Amino acid sequence: MALKNQFSSFDFECGTDEAGRGCLAGPVTAAAVVLPPTFKNTILNDSKQLSEKKRMLLKPIIETEAIAFSVQHIFENEIDDINILNASIKAMHASIAQLRVIPNYIVVDGNKFKPYESIPYTTIIKGDCKFINIAAASILAKTYRDIYMEKIHEEFPMYNWKQNKGYPTKEHRAAIKKYGITKYHRKSFRLLPEQYRLDL
């Protein structure tokens, strides 16, 4: 099914989405994207439906053709301070704030958001499978976060973040049991062994 270009009839509708919400390590990353109303791409879909190769292929296309885009990380200490939902929304707000045009409508993937300035918005469950601007944001959020996780993998290769990107895979959890946690781990997450958690 082809994705729709826009939800509203506004000139500068911004799609926003985040990546890394369910991870044990690394930032939550959000992107905001304003695409031209005529933008078309046959490969572009929700980033979770695409291979890594296709996402990396789409990244420069989105960056080149977008009217505006921005990507922002919120790091683990802040996630622990304000919780992952608030951190995800804060990352989306930060990415919208950095756009070089002020959007006049915002469409958000999922069902949770807080008003940004006085810009009207709509939350759309599975929005990244329905609207091309949210799908583009999901791809930028995912690719930028993956690149960051590959970079910090070099510092702590035993967790294999270049492969699991900080998600709670069996291998990642086994490495935490064996080596403990790093400065990049989120200490408020329940999947961490009890001795490392902040909430006890």
Short mmCIF file of C-alpha atoms in Angstrom, two decimals:
data_model
loop_
_atom_site.label_atom_id
_atom_site.label_comp_id
_atom_site.label_asym_id
_atom_site.label_seq_id
_atom_site.Cartn_x
_atom_site.Cartn_y
_atom_site.Cartn_z
CA MET A 1 0.00 0.00 0.00
CA ALA A 2 1.37 3.40 -1.00
CA LEU A 3 2.08 5.83 1.80
CA LYS A 4 0.22 9.14 1.78
CA ASN A 5 2.27 12.31 1.45
CA GLN A 6 0.49 14.34 4.12
CA PHE A 7 -2.18 14.14 6.78
CA SER A 8 -3.10 17.85 6.72
CA SER A 9 -3.36 20.45 3.96
CA PHE A 10 -0.66 22.70 5.49
CA ASP A 11 2.43 23.67 3.45
CA PHE A 12 5.01 22.63 6.04
CA GLU A 13 3.74 19.46 7.68
CA CYS A 14 6.42 17.83 9.79
CA GLY A 15 6.58 14.09 10.44
CA THR A 16 8.38 12.96 13.60
CA ASP A 17 9.38 9.59 15.05
CA GLU A 18 11.93 8.10 17.43
CA ALA A 19 14.24 5.07 17.56
CA GLY A 20 15.79 3.20 20.46
CA ARG A 21 12.99 3.43 22.97
CA GLY A 22 13.24 -0.22 24.04
CA CYS A 23 17.04 -0.35 24.27
CA LEU A 24 19.16 -1.02 27.37
CA ALA A 25 22.03 1.18 26.19
CA GLY A 26 22.55 4.34 24.18
CA PRO A 27 20.33 7.33 23.44
CA VAL A 28 16.76 7.60 22.28
CA THR A 29 16.96 9.38 18.93
CA ALA A 30 14.24 11.35 17.19
CA ALA A 31 13.98 12.93 13.77
CA ALA A 32 11.67 15.55 12.30
CA VAL A 33 11.22 15.81 8.54
CA VAL A 34 9.36 18.23 6.27
CA LEU A 35 9.09 16.83 2.74
CA PRO A 36 7.94 18.58 -0.44
CA PRO A 37 4.27 17.71 -1.18
CA THR A 38 5.40 16.06 -4.43
CA PHE A 39 8.05 13.81 -2.82
CA LYS A 40 7.90 10.23 -4.10
CA ASN A 41 10.01 7.17 -3.38
CA THR A 42 9.00 3.59 -4.07
CA ILE A 43 11.34 2.01 -1.47
CA LEU A 44 10.46 4.32 1.42
CA ASN A 45 8.41 2.67 4.15
CA ASP A 46 8.52 2.27 7.92
CA SER A 47 12.20 1.77 8.85
CA LYS A 48 11.39 -1.45 10.74
CA GLN A 49 10.14 -3.00 7.47
CA LEU A 50 13.36 -2.18 5.59
CA SER A 51 16.78 -3.80 5.57
CA GLU A 52 19.71 -1.84 6.97
CA LYS A 53 21.09 -1.53 3.44
CA LYS A 54 17.85 0.08 2.17
CA ARG A 55 17.68 2.46 5.15
CA MET A 56 21.26 3.61 4.51
CA LEU A 57 20.42 4.07 0.82
CA LEU A 58 17.39 6.22 1.69
CA LYS A 59 19.16 8.38 4.29
CA PRO A 60 20.99 10.71 1.79
CA ILE A 61 17.91 10.83 -0.47
CA ILE A 62 15.74 12.09 2.39
CA GLU A 63 18.44 14.54 3.53
CA THR A 64 18.86 15.94 0.00
CA GLU A 65 15.21 16.17 -0.98
CA ALA A 66 13.63 17.25 2.33
CA ILE A 67 12.62 20.89 2.74
CA ALA A 68 14.02 20.52 6.27
CA PHE A 69 15.16 17.73 8.60
CA SER A 70 16.75 17.44 12.02
CA VAL A 71 17.91 14.55 14.23
CA GLN A 72 18.50 14.78 18.00
CA HIS A 73 19.70 12.34 20.68
CA ILE A 74 18.63 12.29 24.34
CA PHE A 75 21.24 10.36 26.29
CA GLU A 76 21.01 7.67 28.96
CA ASN A 77 21.48 9.91 32.05
CA GLU A 78 18.58 12.09 31.01
CA ILE A 79 16.47 9.03 30.12
CA ASP A 80 17.08 7.78 33.69
CA ASP A 81 16.15 11.21 35.10
CA ILE A 82 12.92 11.87 33.21
CA ASN A 83 11.90 8.34 32.00
CA ILE A 84 11.90 6.95 28.47
CA LEU A 85 8.49 8.30 27.39
CA ASN A 86 9.37 11.88 28.40
CA ALA A 87 12.83 11.47 26.83
CA SER A 88 11.28 10.27 23.55
CA ILE A 89 8.94 13.27 23.43
CA LYS A 90 11.77 15.63 24.42
CA ALA A 91 13.90 14.23 21.54
CA MET A 92 11.02 14.84 19.10
CA HIS A 93 10.54 18.40 20.41
CA ALA A 94 14.31 19.05 20.11
CA SER A 95 14.35 17.82 16.52
CA ILE A 96 11.33 19.98 15.57
CA ALA A 97 13.01 23.00 17.22
CA GLN A 98 16.09 22.58 15.01
CA LEU A 99 14.24 22.53 11.67
CA ARG A 100 15.16 25.43 9.40
CA VAL A 101 11.48 26.05 8.66
CA ILE A 102 8.79 26.38 11.30
CA PRO A 103 6.25 23.63 10.63
CA ASN A 104 2.59 24.57 10.68
CA TYR A 105 1.41 21.03 11.44
CA ILE A 106 3.03 18.03 13.15
CA VAL A 107 2.22 14.35 12.65
CA VAL A 108 3.64 12.00 15.27
CA ASP A 109 4.15 8.25 15.12
CA GLY A 110 2.40 6.51 18.02
CA ASN A 111 -0.19 7.78 20.50
CA LYS A 112 1.84 9.88 22.95
CA PHE A 113 2.99 13.46 22.48
CA LYS A 114 2.93 16.80 24.28
CA PRO A 115 2.08 20.07 22.55
CA TYR A 116 5.06 21.80 20.94
CA GLU A 117 4.78 25.61 20.95
CA SER A 118 1.26 26.24 19.65
CA ILE A 119 1.59 24.07 16.53
CA PRO A 120 -1.39 21.75 15.96
CA TYR A 121 -0.55 18.05 15.87
CA THR A 122 -2.03 14.59 15.42
CA THR A 123 -0.68 11.32 16.82
CA ILE A 124 -1.06 8.37 14.45
CA ILE A 125 -0.64 4.76 15.57
CA LYS A 126 1.57 2.99 13.01
CA GLY A 127 1.95 6.38 11.33
CA ASP A 128 5.29 5.29 9.87
CA CYS A 129 3.38 2.76 7.72
CA LYS A 130 0.81 5.36 6.61
CA PHE A 131 2.53 8.69 5.94
CA ILE A 132 5.75 9.27 4.02
CA ASN A 133 7.00 12.13 6.23
CA ILE A 134 6.73 9.96 9.39
CA ALA A 135 8.40 7.05 7.54
CA ALA A 136 11.24 9.39 6.51
CA ALA A 137 11.65 10.53 10.13
CA SER A 138 11.72 6.90 11.30
CA ILE A 139 14.51 6.14 8.82
CA LEU A 140 16.65 9.12 9.85
CA ALA A 141 16.14 8.41 13.57
CA LYS A 142 17.10 4.76 13.09
CA THR A 143 20.12 5.33 10.83
CA TYR A 144 21.62 8.13 12.95
CA ARG A 145 21.16 6.07 16.10
CA ASP A 146 22.66 2.94 14.48
CA ILE A 147 25.72 4.93 13.38
CA TYR A 148 26.14 6.24 16.93
CA MET A 149 25.83 2.71 18.42
CA GLU A 150 28.43 1.39 15.96
CA LYS A 151 30.77 4.16 17.09
CA ILE A 152 30.45 3.38 20.82
CA HIS A 153 30.74 -0.34 20.03
CA GLU A 154 34.45 0.31 19.41
CA GLU A 155 34.80 1.38 23.06
CA PHE A 156 32.97 -1.66 24.50
CA PRO A 157 33.02 -4.42 21.83
CA MET A 158 32.02 -7.15 24.30
CA TYR A 159 28.36 -6.02 24.17
CA ASN A 160 28.26 -6.25 20.35
CA TRP A 161 26.31 -3.02 19.93
CA LYS A 162 27.22 -2.86 16.24
CA GLN A 163 24.93 -5.87 15.86
CA ASN A 164 22.23 -5.48 18.55
CA LYS A 165 22.27 -1.62 18.66
CA GLY A 166 21.68 -1.73 22.44
CA TYR A 167 18.46 -3.77 22.31
CA PRO A 168 18.00 -6.42 25.03
CA THR A 169 19.07 -9.46 23.01
CA LYS A 170 20.13 -12.64 24.83
CA GLU A 171 23.73 -11.91 23.91
CA HIS A 172 23.57 -8.32 25.24
CA ARG A 173 21.99 -9.42 28.52
CA ALA A 174 24.57 -12.19 28.92
CA ALA A 175 27.39 -9.65 28.41
CA ILE A 176 25.88 -7.38 31.11
CA LYS A 177 25.80 -10.35 33.50
CA LYS A 178 29.43 -11.12 32.70
CA TYR A 179 30.98 -7.63 32.49
CA GLY A 180 28.52 -5.38 34.36
CA ILE A 181 27.25 -2.13 32.87
CA THR A 182 28.89 0.83 31.15
CA LYS A 183 28.31 4.58 31.20
CA TYR A 184 26.08 4.06 28.15
CA HIS A 185 23.59 1.75 29.91
CA ARG A 186 20.22 3.06 31.10
CA LYS A 187 20.13 2.35 34.82
CA SER A 188 16.36 2.73 35.17
CA PHE A 189 15.45 -0.15 32.84
CA ARG A 190 13.92 -3.26 34.38
CA LEU A 191 15.75 -5.69 32.13
CA LEU A 192 19.04 -4.79 33.82
CA PRO A 193 20.16 -7.07 36.67
CA GLU A 194 18.88 -5.72 40.02
CA GLN A 195 22.26 -4.58 41.36
CA TYR A 196 22.58 -2.02 38.53
CA ARG A 197 19.07 -0.55 38.63
CA LEU A 198 18.18 2.89 39.95
CA ASP A 199 14.59 2.08 40.87
CA LEU A 200 15.32 -0.26 43.79
#
